[in-house]
GROMACS .gro file of N, CA and C in nm:
model
  543
    1MET      N    1   0.086  -0.126   0.000
    1MET     CA    2   0.002  -0.013  -0.005
    1MET      C    3   0.093   0.126   0.011
    2GLU      N    4   0.211   0.115   0.065
    2GLU     CA    5   0.290   0.231   0.072
    2GLU      C    6   0.345   0.262  -0.059
    3LEU      N    7   0.394   0.158  -0.142
    3LEU     CA    8   0.439   0.180  -0.273
    3LEU      C    9   0.343   0.230  -0.352
    4GLU      N   10   0.218   0.191  -0.360
    4GLU     CA   11   0.101   0.245  -0.430
    4GLU      C   12   0.092   0.394  -0.410
    5GLU      N   13   0.089   0.444  -0.284
    5GLU     CA   14   0.064   0.576  -0.258
    5GLU      C   15   0.182   0.670  -0.316
    6GLN      N   16   0.299   0.606  -0.338
    6GLN     CA   17   0.412   0.684  -0.391
    6GLN      C   18   0.436   0.666  -0.536
    7ALA      N   19   0.361   0.562  -0.592
    7ALA     CA   20   0.386   0.519  -0.732
    7ALA      C   21   0.340   0.631  -0.828
    8GLU      N   22   0.408   0.631  -0.953
    8GLU     CA   23   0.363   0.730  -1.061
    8GLU      C   24   0.245   0.664  -1.148
    9PHE      N   25   0.210   0.543  -1.127
    9PHE     CA   26   0.101   0.477  -1.207
    9PHE      C   27   0.037   0.401  -1.103
   10ARG      N   28  -0.101   0.360  -1.156
   10ARG     CA   29  -0.192   0.273  -1.071
   10ARG      C   30  -0.152   0.144  -1.084
   11SER      N   31  -0.177   0.059  -0.983
   11SER     CA   32  -0.155  -0.086  -0.985
   11SER      C   33  -0.280  -0.155  -0.917
   12GLU      N   34  -0.320  -0.267  -0.950
   12GLU     CA   35  -0.394  -0.358  -0.875
   12GLU      C   36  -0.307  -0.465  -0.812
   13TYR      N   37  -0.361  -0.509  -0.694
   13TYR     CA   38  -0.299  -0.586  -0.597
   13TYR      C   39  -0.387  -0.726  -0.595
   14ILE      N   40  -0.326  -0.828  -0.643
   14ILE     CA   41  -0.418  -0.949  -0.631
   14ILE      C   42  -0.329  -1.059  -0.569
   15ASP      N   43  -0.378  -1.090  -0.449
   15ASP     CA   44  -0.318  -1.203  -0.364
   15ASP      C   45  -0.171  -1.183  -0.374
   16GLY      N   46  -0.115  -1.068  -0.341
   16GLY     CA   47   0.035  -1.057  -0.327
   16GLY      C   48   0.106  -1.014  -0.438
   17GLU      N   49   0.031  -1.021  -0.562
   17GLU     CA   50   0.109  -0.982  -0.693
   17GLU      C   51   0.043  -0.844  -0.721
   18ILE      N   52   0.156  -0.748  -0.760
   18ILE     CA   53   0.126  -0.611  -0.796
   18ILE      C   54   0.123  -0.611  -0.965
   19ILE      N   55  -0.002  -0.575  -1.004
   19ILE     CA   56  -0.023  -0.572  -1.162
   19ILE      C   57  -0.039  -0.425  -1.215
   20PRO      N   58   0.048  -0.370  -1.290
   20PRO     CA   59   0.007  -0.222  -1.336
   20PRO      C   60  -0.092  -0.210  -1.425
   21ILE      N   61  -0.172  -0.107  -1.392
   21ILE     CA   62  -0.289  -0.082  -1.479
   21ILE      C   63  -0.253   0.019  -1.587
   22PRO      N   64  -0.300  -0.025  -1.710
   22PRO     CA   65  -0.256   0.052  -1.827
   22PRO      C   66  -0.359   0.183  -1.824
   23GLY      N   67  -0.296   0.293  -1.873
   23GLY     CA   68  -0.355   0.418  -1.896
   23GLY      C   69  -0.490   0.413  -1.973
   24GLY      N   70  -0.578   0.501  -1.955
   24GLY     CA   71  -0.708   0.495  -2.022
   24GLY      C   72  -0.709   0.588  -2.148
   25THR      N   73  -0.789   0.571  -2.231
   25THR     CA   74  -0.823   0.661  -2.351
   25THR      C   75  -0.903   0.793  -2.306
   26SER      N   76  -0.915   0.893  -2.401
   26SER     CA   77  -0.989   1.000  -2.360
   26SER      C   78  -1.144   0.945  -2.363
   27ASN      N   79  -1.164   0.866  -2.463
   27ASN     CA   80  -1.297   0.814  -2.464
   27ASN      C   81  -1.333   0.730  -2.339
   28HIS      N   82  -1.252   0.656  -2.289
   28HIS     CA   83  -1.272   0.590  -2.158
   28HIS      C   84  -1.312   0.678  -2.052
   29ASN      N   85  -1.220   0.777  -2.045
   29ASN     CA   86  -1.253   0.880  -1.948
   29ASN      C   87  -1.386   0.933  -1.958
   30LYS      N   88  -1.417   0.991  -2.082
   30LYS     CA   89  -1.549   1.078  -2.115
   30LYS      C   90  -1.657   0.974  -2.066
   31ILE      N   91  -1.657   0.848  -2.089
   31ILE     CA   92  -1.772   0.759  -2.059
   31ILE      C   93  -1.796   0.758  -1.923
   32ALA      N   94  -1.688   0.730  -1.849
   32ALA     CA   95  -1.706   0.709  -1.690
   32ALA      C   96  -1.753   0.859  -1.635
   33LEU      N   97  -1.687   0.963  -1.693
   33LEU     CA   98  -1.730   1.108  -1.632
   33LEU      C   99  -1.886   1.113  -1.672
   34ASN      N  100  -1.925   1.078  -1.782
   34ASN     CA  101  -2.049   1.124  -1.824
   34ASN      C  102  -2.147   1.039  -1.738
   35PHE      N  103  -2.121   0.911  -1.703
   35PHE     CA  104  -2.219   0.836  -1.609
   35PHE      C  105  -2.214   0.906  -1.470
   36CYS      N  106  -2.102   0.946  -1.418
   36CYS     CA  107  -2.082   1.000  -1.304
   36CYS      C  108  -2.166   1.139  -1.286
   37ARG      N  109  -2.161   1.204  -1.388
   37ARG     CA  110  -2.216   1.351  -1.390
   37ARG      C  111  -2.367   1.329  -1.393
   38LYS      N  112  -2.433   1.228  -1.447
   38LYS     CA  113  -2.569   1.222  -1.459
   38LYS      C  114  -2.629   1.137  -1.335
   39PHE      N  115  -2.554   1.067  -1.261
   39PHE     CA  116  -2.604   0.979  -1.141
   39PHE      C  117  -2.627   1.073  -1.032
   40PRO      N  118  -2.761   1.080  -0.992
   40PRO     CA  119  -2.795   1.170  -0.883
   40PRO      C  120  -2.754   1.114  -0.748
   41LEU      N  121  -2.704   1.215  -0.662
   41LEU     CA  122  -2.659   1.177  -0.524
   41LEU      C  123  -2.770   1.143  -0.420
   42THR      N  124  -2.873   1.172  -0.463
   42THR     CA  125  -3.001   1.150  -0.368
   42THR      C  126  -3.112   1.099  -0.468
   43LEU      N  127  -3.165   0.974  -0.420
   43LEU     CA  128  -3.283   0.920  -0.509
   43LEU      C  129  -3.377   0.853  -0.401
   44GLN      N  130  -3.498   0.897  -0.404
   44GLN     CA  131  -3.606   0.862  -0.330
   44GLN      C  132  -3.566   0.875  -0.169
   45GLU      N  133  -3.492   0.970  -0.138
   45GLU     CA  134  -3.462   1.006  -0.009
   45GLU      C  135  -3.347   0.897   0.056
   46GLN      N  136  -3.288   0.833  -0.055
   46GLN     CA  137  -3.175   0.750  -0.026
   46GLN      C  138  -3.061   0.824  -0.064
   47GLU      N  139  -2.943   0.829   0.006
   47GLU     CA  140  -2.814   0.898  -0.023
   47GLU      C  141  -2.724   0.799  -0.085
   48TYR      N  142  -2.654   0.856  -0.191
   48TYR     CA  143  -2.553   0.769  -0.258
   48TYR      C  144  -2.411   0.837  -0.264
   49GLU      N  145  -2.322   0.767  -0.275
   49GLU     CA  146  -2.189   0.834  -0.286
   49GLU      C  147  -2.130   0.770  -0.424
   50VAL      N  148  -2.073   0.842  -0.519
   50VAL     CA  149  -2.017   0.796  -0.649
   50VAL      C  150  -1.870   0.825  -0.653
   51TYR      N  151  -1.786   0.722  -0.678
   51TYR     CA  152  -1.645   0.737  -0.682
   51TYR      C  153  -1.597   0.698  -0.821
   52MET      N  154  -1.500   0.769  -0.872
   52MET     CA  155  -1.442   0.716  -1.013
   52MET      C  156  -1.308   0.719  -1.010
   53VAL      N  157  -1.256   0.617  -1.073
   53VAL     CA  158  -1.112   0.571  -1.101
   53VAL      C  159  -1.020   0.582  -0.988
   54ASP      N  160  -1.014   0.668  -0.913
   54ASP     CA  161  -0.894   0.679  -0.821
   54ASP      C  162  -0.924   0.620  -0.677
   55VAL      N  163  -1.031   0.578  -0.655
   55VAL     CA  164  -1.071   0.521  -0.518
   55VAL      C  165  -1.068   0.364  -0.536
   56LYS      N  166  -0.989   0.315  -0.449
   56LYS     CA  167  -0.961   0.153  -0.440
   56LYS      C  168  -1.086   0.085  -0.375
   57LEU      N  169  -1.114  -0.033  -0.425
   57LEU     CA  170  -1.193  -0.138  -0.379
   57LEU      C  171  -1.115  -0.240  -0.323
   58TRP      N  172  -1.143  -0.282  -0.202
   58TRP     CA  173  -1.076  -0.397  -0.126
   58TRP      C  174  -1.192  -0.494  -0.140
   59ILE      N  175  -1.129  -0.625  -0.200
   59ILE     CA  176  -1.205  -0.749  -0.197
   59ILE      C  177  -1.142  -0.841  -0.111
   60HIS      N  178  -1.186  -0.862   0.016
   60HIS     CA  179  -1.128  -0.933   0.106
   60HIS      C  180  -1.128  -1.088   0.063
   61ARG      N  181  -1.214  -1.152   0.026
   61ARG     CA  182  -1.210  -1.283  -0.016
   61ARG      C  183  -1.090  -1.335  -0.100
   62TYR      N  184  -1.061  -1.227  -0.182
   62TYR     CA  185  -0.950  -1.271  -0.287
   62TYR      C  186  -0.843  -1.184  -0.258
   63HIS      N  187  -0.822  -1.108  -0.170
   63HIS     CA  188  -0.708  -1.029  -0.134
   63HIS      C  189  -0.675  -0.936  -0.238
   64LEU      N  190  -0.772  -0.860  -0.290
   64LEU     CA  191  -0.767  -0.781  -0.397
   64LEU      C  192  -0.783  -0.637  -0.384
   65TYR      N  193  -0.699  -0.560  -0.418
   65TYR     CA  194  -0.714  -0.415  -0.419
   65TYR      C  195  -0.739  -0.385  -0.582
   66THR      N  196  -0.834  -0.318  -0.622
   66THR     CA  197  -0.867  -0.293  -0.753
   66THR      C  198  -0.925  -0.139  -0.768
   67TYR      N  199  -0.925  -0.081  -0.882
   67TYR     CA  200  -0.981   0.048  -0.914
   67TYR      C  201  -1.085   0.032  -1.028
   68PRO      N  202  -1.201   0.028  -0.980
   68PRO     CA  203  -1.322   0.017  -1.068
   68PRO      C  204  -1.333   0.153  -1.129
   69ASP      N  205  -1.395   0.174  -1.262
   69ASP     CA  206  -1.414   0.308  -1.317
   69ASP      C  207  -1.497   0.388  -1.253
   70VAL      N  208  -1.614   0.307  -1.202
   70VAL     CA  209  -1.722   0.391  -1.121
   70VAL      C  210  -1.777   0.291  -1.025
   71MET      N  211  -1.774   0.333  -0.890
   71MET     CA  212  -1.836   0.267  -0.790
   71MET      C  213  -1.946   0.365  -0.730
   72VAL      N  214  -2.066   0.288  -0.691
   72VAL     CA  215  -2.169   0.371  -0.619
   72VAL      C  216  -2.197   0.286  -0.491
   73VAL      N  217  -2.196   0.375  -0.392
   73VAL     CA  218  -2.214   0.316  -0.252
   73VAL      C  219  -2.359   0.365  -0.204
   74GLN      N  220  -2.440   0.297  -0.144
   74GLN     CA  221  -2.553   0.352  -0.083
   74GLN      C  222  -2.541   0.374   0.068
   75GLY      N  223  -2.558   0.499   0.102
   75GLY     CA  224  -2.525   0.549   0.230
   75GLY      C  225  -2.374   0.594   0.245
   76GLU      N  226  -2.330   0.536   0.371
   76GLU     CA  227  -2.184   0.572   0.404
   76GLU      C  228  -2.097   0.465   0.349
   77PRO      N  229  -1.979   0.507   0.306
   77PRO     CA  230  -1.878   0.396   0.265
   77PRO      C  231  -1.829   0.323   0.383
   78VAL      N  232  -1.789   0.204   0.368
   78VAL     CA  233  -1.719   0.127   0.467
   78VAL      C  234  -1.578   0.107   0.407
   79TYR      N  235  -1.484   0.132   0.488
   79TYR     CA  236  -1.342   0.139   0.453
   79TYR      C  237  -1.268   0.008   0.510
   80GLU      N  238  -1.185  -0.043   0.433
   80GLU     CA  239  -1.097  -0.144   0.487
   80GLU      C  240  -0.990  -0.099   0.582
   81GLY      N  241  -0.986  -0.162   0.692
   81GLY     CA  242  -0.879  -0.095   0.788
   81GLY      C  243  -0.919   0.020   0.848
   82ASN      N  244  -0.816   0.105   0.905
   82ASN     CA  245  -0.826   0.236   0.968
   82ASN      C  246  -0.817   0.349   0.883
   83ASN      N  247  -0.762   0.336   0.765
   83ASN     CA  248  -0.766   0.434   0.674
   83ASN      C  249  -0.891   0.445   0.578
   84LYS      N  250  -0.881   0.544   0.504
   84LYS     CA  251  -1.001   0.593   0.419
   84LYS      C  252  -0.956   0.588   0.267
   85THR      N  253  -0.889   0.475   0.227
   85THR     CA  254  -0.825   0.468   0.091
   85THR      C  255  -0.901   0.351   0.010
   86ALA      N  256  -0.967   0.266   0.076
   86ALA     CA  257  -1.018   0.130   0.001
   86ALA      C  258  -1.143   0.104   0.059
   87ILE      N  259  -1.258   0.125  -0.024
   87ILE     CA  260  -1.390   0.093   0.000
   87ILE      C  261  -1.415  -0.042  -0.015
   88THR      N  262  -1.522  -0.100   0.076
   88THR     CA  263  -1.542  -0.238   0.086
   88THR      C  264  -1.713  -0.267   0.037
   89ASN      N  265  -1.784  -0.162   0.025
   89ASN     CA  266  -1.922  -0.197   0.004
   89ASN      C  267  -1.998  -0.122  -0.104
   90PRO      N  268  -1.951  -0.124  -0.240
   90PRO     CA  269  -2.014  -0.079  -0.339
   90PRO      C  270  -2.137  -0.157  -0.379
   91MET      N  271  -2.252  -0.087  -0.402
   91MET     CA  272  -2.368  -0.164  -0.447
   91MET      C  273  -2.373  -0.178  -0.611
   92LEU      N  274  -2.308  -0.087  -0.669
   92LEU     CA  275  -2.308  -0.087  -0.813
   92LEU      C  276  -2.160  -0.050  -0.858
   93ILE      N  277  -2.111  -0.117  -0.967
   93ILE     CA  278  -1.982  -0.099  -1.024
   93ILE      C  279  -1.998  -0.096  -1.173
   94VAL      N  280  -1.932   0.009  -1.223
   94VAL     CA  281  -1.935   0.030  -1.378
   94VAL      C  282  -1.783   0.010  -1.419
   95GLU      N  283  -1.766  -0.071  -1.525
   95GLU     CA  284  -1.634  -0.080  -1.577
   95GLU      C  285  -1.656  -0.038  -1.739
   96VAL      N  286  -1.549   0.047  -1.786
   96VAL     CA  287  -1.572   0.093  -1.913
   96VAL      C  288  -1.449  -0.006  -1.990
   97LEU      N  289  -1.503  -0.085  -2.083
   97LEU     CA  290  -1.418  -0.175  -2.158
   97LEU      C  291  -1.326  -0.133  -2.251
   98SER      N  292  -1.199  -0.194  -2.239
   98SER     CA  293  -1.090  -0.157  -2.334
   98SER      C  294  -1.061  -0.286  -2.374
   99LYS      N  295  -0.987  -0.275  -2.498
   99LYS     CA  296  -0.938  -0.400  -2.572
   99LYS      C  297  -0.837  -0.467  -2.479
  100SER      N  298  -0.753  -0.404  -2.397
  100SER     CA  299  -0.655  -0.472  -2.291
  100SER      C  300  -0.719  -0.530  -2.187
  101THR      N  301  -0.830  -0.493  -2.143
  101THR     CA  302  -0.886  -0.533  -2.019
  101THR      C  303  -1.019  -0.612  -2.030
  102GLN      N  304  -1.095  -0.608  -2.141
  102GLN     CA  305  -1.216  -0.648  -2.142
  102GLN      C  306  -1.230  -0.808  -2.103
  103ALA      N  307  -1.145  -0.890  -2.151
  103ALA     CA  308  -1.158  -1.025  -2.112
  103ALA      C  309  -1.147  -1.053  -1.960
  104PHE      N  310  -1.056  -0.984  -1.908
  104PHE     CA  311  -1.040  -0.973  -1.750
  104PHE      C  312  -1.164  -0.932  -1.686
  105ASP      N  313  -1.224  -0.826  -1.732
  105ASP     CA  314  -1.336  -0.747  -1.671
  105ASP      C  315  -1.460  -0.841  -1.686
  106LYS      N  316  -1.478  -0.920  -1.793
  106LYS     CA  317  -1.579  -1.000  -1.802
  106LYS      C  318  -1.581  -1.137  -1.743
  107THR      N  319  -1.474  -1.165  -1.694
  107THR     CA  320  -1.457  -1.314  -1.647
  107THR      C  321  -1.388  -1.304  -1.489
  108ASP      N  322  -1.257  -1.298  -1.477
  108ASP     CA  323  -1.211  -1.321  -1.339
  108ASP      C  324  -1.264  -1.211  -1.250
  109LYS      N  325  -1.241  -1.076  -1.307
  109LYS     CA  326  -1.286  -0.957  -1.232
  109LYS      C  327  -1.421  -0.962  -1.180
  110PHE      N  328  -1.514  -1.012  -1.270
  110PHE     CA  329  -1.652  -1.023  -1.225
  110PHE      C  330  -1.676  -1.125  -1.120
  111LYS      N  331  -1.593  -1.229  -1.140
  111LYS     CA  332  -1.613  -1.339  -1.032
  111LYS      C  333  -1.557  -1.269  -0.889
  112TYR      N  334  -1.447  -1.197  -0.892
  112TYR     CA  335  -1.408  -1.135  -0.764
  112TYR      C  336  -1.529  -1.045  -0.717
  113TYR      N  337  -1.572  -0.944  -0.811
  113TYR     CA  338  -1.691  -0.857  -0.779
  113TYR      C  339  -1.798  -0.931  -0.702
  114ARG      N  340  -1.834  -1.043  -0.782
  114ARG     CA  341  -1.949  -1.123  -0.721
  114ARG      C  342  -1.928  -1.160  -0.578
  115SER      N  343  -1.817  -1.165  -0.520
  115SER     CA  344  -1.798  -1.192  -0.390
  115SER      C  345  -1.846  -1.092  -0.274
  116ILE      N  346  -1.858  -0.977  -0.335
  116ILE     CA  347  -1.896  -0.855  -0.248
  116ILE      C  348  -2.043  -0.867  -0.212
  117SER      N  349  -2.072  -0.877  -0.082
  117SER     CA  350  -2.214  -0.905  -0.050
  117SER      C  351  -2.303  -0.789  -0.089
  118THR      N  352  -2.248  -0.666  -0.086
  118THR     CA  353  -2.335  -0.546  -0.102
  118THR      C  354  -2.353  -0.536  -0.259
  119LEU      N  355  -2.278  -0.582  -0.343
  119LEU     CA  356  -2.282  -0.552  -0.489
  119LEU      C  357  -2.417  -0.623  -0.547
  120GLN      N  358  -2.498  -0.527  -0.600
  120GLN     CA  359  -2.620  -0.568  -0.683
  120GLN      C  360  -2.616  -0.557  -0.833
  121GLU      N  361  -2.524  -0.472  -0.879
  121GLU     CA  362  -2.540  -0.456  -1.006
  121GLU      C  363  -2.394  -0.431  -1.068
  122TYR      N  364  -2.362  -0.480  -1.186
  122TYR     CA  365  -2.245  -0.479  -1.261
  122TYR      C  366  -2.279  -0.433  -1.391
  123ILE      N  367  -2.221  -0.308  -1.445
  123ILE     CA  368  -2.237  -0.255  -1.574
  123ILE      C  369  -2.100  -0.251  -1.648
  124LEU      N  370  -2.092  -0.298  -1.780
  124LEU     CA  371  -1.990  -0.304  -1.866
  124LEU      C  372  -2.031  -0.231  -1.977
  125ILE      N  373  -1.938  -0.121  -1.992
  125ILE     CA  374  -1.972  -0.013  -2.117
  125ILE      C  375  -1.879  -0.027  -2.213
  126ASP      N  376  -1.906  -0.060  -2.343
  126ASP     CA  377  -1.811  -0.077  -2.443
  126ASP      C  378  -1.762   0.062  -2.498
  127GLN      N  379  -1.638   0.102  -2.503
  127GLN     CA  380  -1.605   0.238  -2.545
  127GLN      C  381  -1.577   0.252  -2.697
  128TYR      N  382  -1.608   0.141  -2.779
  128TYR     CA  383  -1.576   0.137  -2.913
  128TYR      C  384  -1.705   0.142  -3.001
  129SER      N  385  -1.829   0.112  -2.929
  129SER     CA  386  -1.954   0.101  -2.996
  129SER      C  387  -2.059   0.133  -2.893
  130PHE      N  388  -2.174   0.157  -2.930
  130PHE     CA  389  -2.293   0.172  -2.852
  130PHE      C  390  -2.340   0.033  -2.803
  131SER      N  391  -2.277  -0.017  -2.699
  131SER     CA  392  -2.315  -0.138  -2.641
  131SER      C  393  -2.276  -0.142  -2.487
  132ILE      N  394  -2.374  -0.205  -2.405
  132ILE     CA  395  -2.359  -0.213  -2.266
  132ILE      C  396  -2.424  -0.345  -2.219
  133GLU      N  397  -2.336  -0.415  -2.126
  133GLU     CA  398  -2.390  -0.539  -2.069
  133GLU      C  399  -2.427  -0.504  -1.921
  134GLN      N  400  -2.535  -0.551  -1.886
  134GLN     CA  401  -2.578  -0.531  -1.751
  134GLN      C  402  -2.593  -0.659  -1.670
  135TYR      N  403  -2.539  -0.683  -1.554
  135TYR     CA  404  -2.550  -0.792  -1.453
  135TYR      C  405  -2.632  -0.737  -1.336
  136VAL      N  406  -2.730  -0.831  -1.302
  136VAL     CA  407  -2.803  -0.776  -1.184
  136VAL      C  408  -2.813  -0.910  -1.097
  137LYS      N  409  -2.787  -0.881  -0.945
  137LYS     CA  410  -2.793  -1.002  -0.868
  137LYS      C  411  -2.942  -1.019  -0.826
  138LYS      N  412  -2.974  -1.144  -0.840
  138LYS     CA  413  -3.107  -1.185  -0.812
  138LYS      C  414  -3.112  -1.238  -0.675
  139THR      N  415  -3.041  -1.345  -0.639
  139THR     CA  416  -3.017  -1.414  -0.518
  139THR      C  417  -2.864  -1.437  -0.518
  140GLU      N  418  -2.835  -1.491  -0.397
  140GLU     CA  419  -2.673  -1.526  -0.388
  140GLU      C  420  -2.640  -1.624  -0.487
  141GLY      N  421  -2.538  -1.593  -0.570
  141GLY     CA  422  -2.504  -1.682  -0.667
  141GLY      C  423  -2.582  -1.691  -0.789
  142GLU      N  424  -2.683  -1.608  -0.815
  142GLU     CA  425  -2.763  -1.590  -0.928
  142GLU      C  426  -2.780  -1.455  -0.980
  143TRP      N  427  -2.730  -1.451  -1.108
  143TRP     CA  428  -2.721  -1.317  -1.165
  143TRP      C  429  -2.803  -1.308  -1.292
  144THR      N  430  -2.868  -1.215  -1.332
  144THR     CA  431  -2.926  -1.209  -1.469
  144THR      C  432  -2.851  -1.120  -1.564
  145PHE      N  433  -2.862  -1.141  -1.682
  145PHE     CA  434  -2.786  -1.074  -1.790
  145PHE      C  435  -2.873  -0.991  -1.877
  146LYS      N  436  -2.852  -0.875  -1.937
  146LYS     CA  437  -2.926  -0.802  -2.020
  146LYS      C  438  -2.821  -0.716  -2.105
  147GLU      N  439  -2.846  -0.710  -2.248
  147GLU     CA  440  -2.754  -0.642  -2.338
  147GLU      C  441  -2.823  -0.532  -2.388
  148TYR      N  442  -2.765  -0.416  -2.408
  148TYR     CA  443  -2.832  -0.306  -2.458
  148TYR      C  444  -2.743  -0.274  -2.587
  149GLU      N  445  -2.805  -0.225  -2.712
  149GLU     CA  446  -2.708  -0.189  -2.817
  149GLU      C  447  -2.804  -0.088  -2.879
  150GLY      N  448  -2.714   0.003  -2.958
  150GLY     CA  449  -2.773   0.113  -3.037
  150GLY      C  450  -2.766   0.256  -2.973
  151GLU      N  451  -2.760   0.348  -3.060
  151GLU     CA  452  -2.745   0.486  -3.015
  151GLU      C  453  -2.871   0.535  -2.951
  152ASP      N  454  -2.980   0.481  -2.968
  152ASP     CA  455  -3.117   0.514  -2.905
  152ASP      C  456  -3.139   0.446  -2.783
  153ALA      N  457  -3.060   0.363  -2.744
  153ALA     CA  458  -3.095   0.270  -2.624
  153ALA      C  459  -3.077   0.346  -2.496
  154VAL      N  460  -3.161   0.295  -2.379
  154VAL     CA  461  -3.169   0.361  -2.254
  154VAL      C  462  -3.130   0.250  -2.146
  155LEU      N  463  -3.021   0.283  -2.065
  155LEU     CA  464  -2.974   0.191  -1.971
  155LEU      C  465  -3.075   0.200  -1.847
  156VAL      N  466  -3.139   0.107  -1.803
  156VAL     CA  467  -3.212   0.098  -1.680
  156VAL      C  468  -3.164   0.029  -1.572
  157LEU      N  469  -3.115   0.097  -1.474
  157LEU     CA  470  -3.064   0.021  -1.365
  157LEU      C  471  -3.173  -0.030  -1.297
  158LYS      N  472  -3.129  -0.151  -1.217
  158LYS     CA  473  -3.230  -0.230  -1.139
  158LYS      C  474  -3.206  -0.208  -0.988
  159SER      N  475  -3.090  -0.185  -0.955
  159SER     CA  476  -3.032  -0.162  -0.807
  159SER      C  477  -3.081  -0.022  -0.748
  160VAL      N  478  -3.100   0.067  -0.848
  160VAL     CA  479  -3.157   0.201  -0.801
  160VAL      C  480  -3.265   0.253  -0.908
  161ASP      N  481  -3.349   0.349  -0.880
  161ASP     CA  482  -3.450   0.390  -0.964
  161ASP      C  483  -3.369   0.504  -1.040
  162PHE      N  484  -3.317   0.475  -1.148
  162PHE     CA  485  -3.241   0.544  -1.242
  162PHE      C  486  -3.209   0.491  -1.383
  163GLN      N  487  -3.237   0.569  -1.476
  163GLN     CA  488  -3.208   0.542  -1.624
  163GLN      C  489  -3.138   0.651  -1.677
  164ILE      N  490  -3.039   0.611  -1.783
  164ILE     CA  491  -2.969   0.701  -1.866
  164ILE      C  492  -2.964   0.671  -2.007
  165THR      N  493  -2.978   0.764  -2.099
  165THR     CA  494  -2.969   0.734  -2.234
  165THR      C  495  -2.817   0.700  -2.282
  166PHE      N  496  -2.821   0.632  -2.374
  166PHE     CA  497  -2.688   0.620  -2.454
  166PHE      C  498  -2.640   0.753  -2.506
  167LYS      N  499  -2.730   0.838  -2.549
  167LYS     CA  500  -2.671   0.961  -2.585
  167LYS      C  501  -2.598   1.041  -2.472
  168ASP      N  502  -2.647   1.019  -2.336
  168ASP     CA  503  -2.587   1.086  -2.238
  168ASP      C  504  -2.455   1.007  -2.202
  169ILE      N  505  -2.465   0.887  -2.202
  169ILE     CA  506  -2.329   0.804  -2.163
  169ILE      C  507  -2.225   0.826  -2.264
  170TYR      N  508  -2.260   0.823  -2.406
  170TYR     CA  509  -2.146   0.845  -2.506
  170TYR      C  510  -2.150   0.979  -2.556
  171ALA      N  511  -2.200   1.078  -2.478
  171ALA     CA  512  -2.179   1.233  -2.527
  171ALA      C  513  -2.035   1.267  -2.539
  172ARG      N  514  -1.994   1.321  -2.656
  172ARG     CA  515  -1.867   1.376  -2.702
  172ARG      C  516  -1.770   1.253  -2.715
  173VAL      N  517  -1.806   1.134  -2.732
  173VAL     CA  518  -1.720   1.014  -2.757
  173VAL      C  519  -1.696   1.017  -2.899
  174ASN      N  520  -1.579   1.008  -2.948
  174ASN     CA  521  -1.550   0.990  -3.085
  174ASN      C  522  -1.500   0.858  -3.122
  175PHE      N  523  -1.590   0.769  -3.166
  175PHE     CA  524  -1.553   0.629  -3.196
  175PHE      C  525  -1.440   0.626  -3.311
  176GLU      N  526  -1.440   0.720  -3.412
  176GLU     CA  527  -1.351   0.727  -3.499
  176GLU      C  528  -1.201   0.740  -3.456
  177ALA      N  529  -1.201   0.789  -3.335
  177ALA     CA  530  -1.055   0.816  -3.292
  177ALA      C  531  -0.975   0.699  -3.265
  178ASN      N  532  -1.049   0.573  -3.241
  178ASN     CA  533  -0.986   0.458  -3.240
  178ASN      C  534  -0.862   0.440  -3.146
  179GLU      N  535  -0.872   0.521  -3.027
  179GLU     CA  536  -0.742   0.533  -2.949
  179GLU      C  537  -0.729   0.380  -2.891
  180GLU      N  538  -0.610   0.344  -2.862
  180GLU     CA  539  -0.594   0.223  -2.794
  180GLU      C  540  -0.495   0.243  -2.672
  181GLU      N  541  -0.556   0.164  -2.566
  181GLU     CA  542  -0.486   0.174  -2.432
  181GLU      C  543  -0.343   0.109  -2.437
   0.00000   0.00000   0.00000
């Protein structure tokens, strides 16, 4: 943790192994920021905290520190240990997919995320086309999947009463730029 605080780049920590995280593209950043800007901090008298990119998530079961693109916590965040650098209780996680991380985000990372008891929803946003995958927890060990495609689609969250248009999510994203991480 001390190395991470002094490092010039971000890393994930998985069961004793330090793995550097590649830098993101401007499209990746715009998508995460667009989602955060539209997500309300109060819904039906419930308070939410929204964190983007630089706040760590601690997953105890797998001894994993990672940096989701977006995390939403209902109520107060619960931190790992005595410091306030790693959250343990997200209810919603959003990852913006890149070519270099999409396989991991869809497989092992999702397995790690599913071990978080408070997690209710996992959203994967494609940064190269109008495409989003949504996983919603039904019961322990049971998740449903829904796919959204097309510029006119609307993502409807199930864990909170919130929806967002693809036009809002992908605002100012230039698919032609074809940046690579």
